[in-house]
Amino acid sequence: MFENIKEGIVYKNLLNGEWIKSKSESTIDVHSPVNGDVIGKVQAMTKDEIDKTIENSKIAQKNWAEKPLNERAAVLHKCADLLEENISVLSDFLQKEIAKNKSSAISEVKRTASFIRFTADEAKHMEGETITGDNFPGFKKNKVSVVHRVPLGTVLAISPFNYPINLSVSKIAPALAAGNSVILKPPSQGSISALYVAELFNKAGIPKGVLNTVTGKGSEIGDYIVTHPGIDFINFTGSTEVGKHIAVIAGMVPMLMELGGKDAAIVLEDSDLRDAAKDIVAGAYIYSGQRCTAIKRVLAINDISDELAPLMLEEIKNLKVGMPEDDCEVTPLINNSAADFVQELIDDALKKGAKLLIGNKRKENLMYPTLLDNVTTDMRIAWEEPFGPVLPILRVQSVEEAIEIANKSQYGLQSSVFTKNIDYAFHVASKLEVGTVQINDKTERGPDHFPFLGVKASGMGTQGIRYSIEAMSRKKVIVLNIHEFS
Ligand code: NAP
Ligand code: G3H
């Protein structure tokens, strides 16, 4: 199935249906976070090759857009089937390349296949409308606006390391369904898993050039590709730092951005603390906290932390720490510098008086789950996104104070509110400046047909199957002026 995409451990790029090497003769080593081994090398593409790729994508898009929607949808269904048939290769590679534990890796692939199928079906319901002129004063019924949706052209999809398959496909599938061509720039760490998926799309019958890939370090080729005049839409998921940079330099190109988060769990005094502890721990530590939607701070009202913290500790002690193939929830972080950063935040909090309840233990890039109590707002961990398995508890005196601290963050992705009083939960939810509030559960993106969005530094635009298709298509209006007969 994958014989074309590599020579030995050197992976190529998909261009116009063929797998090719870069003329740069330069490659990027992809190291496994599990043991540091080089598990593959990907091409460092040149600017000239990026130009050719974009040119090819633009030509291919015209025919793809002409293809009847039901035929585009059928090809997407085939992609989903192939993904599922190759679940074992893909999930094994995810474990090696990004140290995602076995069951989460399998679920990433399954979820992605379901995502593609739902997208293919949803696209068939993206119907237009007709509007008659007489709704507006001074116009008559003979002016009829026929509104339908057309693709934007060539979509640049840039995905992050933590879901290299799902967060690549959640851009590719809606873009293709809408009739765009796609250039995928995968994360360097995660690129191989994404290239496998590109080959499955290729094998499923996505026409030549409709999906091309570009590999190379974001810091080297990123600015060039995002400012390229051939790009009609940028769909980016990654850090706020890079997202803001792209938004500044890219100019008048429409964008959909999902960025960082500092999701708060607000725990009220009347909540079921055992349930809350379970959800918070799962939300904070799964995949070592390397999720934009991980719970990244707990705001506990009054002294309920005295009860909540021991319940959380019980849950944390049940987490398995170790290697992805042993299906441990807490696995090595993506690299050593990510672990150094998490350590910095822990050290800063402890120096300033936070109480260590568990953790602060590290073996290279494997960080043990760490829980800090009595965290105060002068500590960096109260505000910064660790992207690692550390969770601060901030004790607050009132719900108002919890809301104030929650909203002071630069981020606005999601929040959780734990309480038995659903009416009050809605009140709190209405005050929180985030894209989504979860009542009595952990923060999370799925199910994938829900709208998913971040406000403030957490993103712009809305993703989610229908919303992504809408974002990557536009209205086309044709006005029919019907001759009136007296
Ligand atoms: P990242 O460092 O921002 O990288 C994301 C992607 O951007 C990678 O493909 C990267 O390529 C590329 N890139 C880097 N510089 C670029 C530039 N100048 N122009 C264009 N592309 C560039 O993020 P990450 O470390 O992979 O992911 C972690 C971050 O993503 C966290 O902050 C997390 O919260 C956020 N995230 C958000 C969501 C969400 O839905 N809100 C989902 C997942 C992750 P290279 O790998 O080659 O550098
Ligand atoms: O890392 C960001 C992802 O969008 C989070 O997705 O909530 O399904 O883990 P998730």
PDB file of N, CA and C and ligand atoms in Angstrom, residues 111 160 162-163 167 237 290-293 387 443-446 448 452 463, ligand 2:
ATOM      1  N   ARG A 111     -11.838   7.885  14.570  1.00  0.00           N
ATOM      2  CA  ARG A 111     -12.569   9.159  14.602  1.00  0.00           C
ATOM      3  C   ARG A 111     -12.413   9.896  13.263  1.00  0.00           C
ATOM      4  N   PRO A 160      -0.967  20.603  13.530  1.00  0.00           N
ATOM      5  CA  PRO A 160       0.001  20.528  14.630  1.00  0.00           C
ATOM      6  C   PRO A 160       0.420  19.090  14.918  1.00  0.00           C
ATOM      7  N   ASN A 162       0.065  17.230  17.579  1.00  0.00           N
ATOM      8  CA  ASN A 162      -0.626  16.358  18.533  1.00  0.00           C
ATOM      9  C   ASN A 162      -1.743  15.505  17.924  1.00  0.00           C
ATOM     10  N   TYR A 163      -2.256  15.919  16.785  1.00  0.00           N
ATOM     11  CA  TYR A 163      -3.227  15.098  16.037  1.00  0.00           C
ATOM     12  C   TYR A 163      -2.834  15.164  14.561  1.00  0.00           C
ATOM     13  N   LEU A 167      -6.133  16.204  12.711  1.00  0.00           N
ATOM     14  CA  LEU A 167      -6.196  17.650  12.445  1.00  0.00           C
ATOM     15  C   LEU A 167      -5.658  18.014  11.059  1.00  0.00           C
ATOM     16  N   THR A 237      -4.035  25.020  12.507  1.00  0.00           N
ATOM     17  CA  THR A 237      -4.152  24.670  13.928  1.00  0.00           C
ATOM     18  C   THR A 237      -2.751  24.591  14.490  1.00  0.00           C
ATOM     19  N   GLN A 290      -1.121  17.171  26.272  1.00  0.00           N
ATOM     20  CA  GLN A 290      -0.742  17.824  25.005  1.00  0.00           C
ATOM     21  C   GLN A 290      -1.962  17.980  24.102  1.00  0.00           C
ATOM     22  N   ARG A 291      -2.985  18.610  24.628  1.00  0.00           N
ATOM     23  CA  ARG A 291      -4.208  18.863  23.851  1.00  0.00           C
ATOM     24  C   ARG A 291      -4.595  20.316  24.101  1.00  0.00           C
ATOM     25  N   CYS A 292      -5.012  20.969  23.014  1.00  0.00           N
ATOM     26  CA  CYS A 292      -5.426  22.371  23.196  1.00  0.00           C
ATOM     27  C   CYS A 292      -6.553  22.452  24.206  1.00  0.00           C
ATOM     28  N   THR A 293      -7.406  21.424  24.229  1.00  0.00           N
ATOM     29  CA  THR A 293      -8.581  21.424  25.094  1.00  0.00           C
ATOM     30  C   THR A 293      -8.328  20.769  26.447  1.00  0.00           C
ATOM     31  N   PHE A 387       1.189  22.625  27.982  1.00  0.00           N
ATOM     32  CA  PHE A 387       1.175  21.517  27.019  1.00  0.00           C
ATOM     33  C   PHE A 387       1.960  20.333  27.586  1.00  0.00           C
ATOM     34  N   THR A 443     -13.335  19.494  29.269  1.00  0.00           N
ATOM     35  CA  THR A 443     -13.329  20.237  28.012  1.00  0.00           C
ATOM     36  C   THR A 443     -12.820  19.311  26.900  1.00  0.00           C
ATOM     37  N   GLU A 444     -13.443  19.404  25.739  1.00  0.00           N
ATOM     38  CA  GLU A 444     -13.016  18.574  24.600  1.00  0.00           C
ATOM     39  C   GLU A 444     -13.651  19.096  23.316  1.00  0.00           C
ATOM     40  N   ARG A 445     -13.032  18.713  22.195  1.00  0.00           N
ATOM     41  CA  ARG A 445     -13.479  19.225  20.888  1.00  0.00           C
ATOM     42  C   ARG A 445     -14.706  18.487  20.374  1.00  0.00           C
ATOM     43  N   GLY A 446     -14.695  17.170  20.527  1.00  0.00           N
ATOM     44  CA  GLY A 446     -15.752  16.377  19.899  1.00  0.00           C
ATOM     45  C   GLY A 446     -17.075  16.464  20.601  1.00  0.00           C
ATOM     46  N   ASP A 448     -17.388  15.778  16.518  1.00  0.00           N
ATOM     47  CA  ASP A 448     -16.791  16.684  15.540  1.00  0.00           C
ATOM     48  C   ASP A 448     -17.774  17.457  14.672  1.00  0.00           C
ATOM     49  N   PHE A 452     -16.728  24.205  16.891  1.00  0.00           N
ATOM     50  CA  PHE A 452     -15.559  24.255  17.779  1.00  0.00           C
ATOM     51  C   PHE A 452     -14.785  25.522  17.458  1.00  0.00           C
ATOM     52  N   GLN A 463     -14.647  25.903  13.439  1.00  0.00           N
ATOM     53  CA  GLN A 463     -14.504  24.618  12.750  1.00  0.00           C
ATOM     54  C   GLN A 463     -15.576  23.667  13.260  1.00  0.00           C
TER      55      GLN A 463
HETATM   56  O1  G3H B   2      -5.384  19.724  20.660  1.00  0.00           O
HETATM   57  C1  G3H B   2      -6.436  20.162  20.225  1.00  0.00           C
HETATM   58  C2  G3H B   2      -7.483  19.296  19.728  1.00  0.00           C
HETATM   59  O2  G3H B   2      -8.351  20.029  18.903  1.00  0.00           O
HETATM   60  C3  G3H B   2      -8.200  18.679  20.896  1.00  0.00           C
HETATM   61  O3  G3H B   2      -9.085  17.715  20.490  1.00  0.00           O
HETATM   62  O4  G3H B   2     -10.458  17.641  22.561  1.00  0.00           O
HETATM   63  O5  G3H B   2     -10.611  15.840  20.866  1.00  0.00           O
HETATM   64  O6  G3H B   2      -8.563  16.077  22.269  1.00  0.00           O
HETATM   65  P1  G3H B   2      -9.708  16.770  21.609  1.00  0.00           P
END
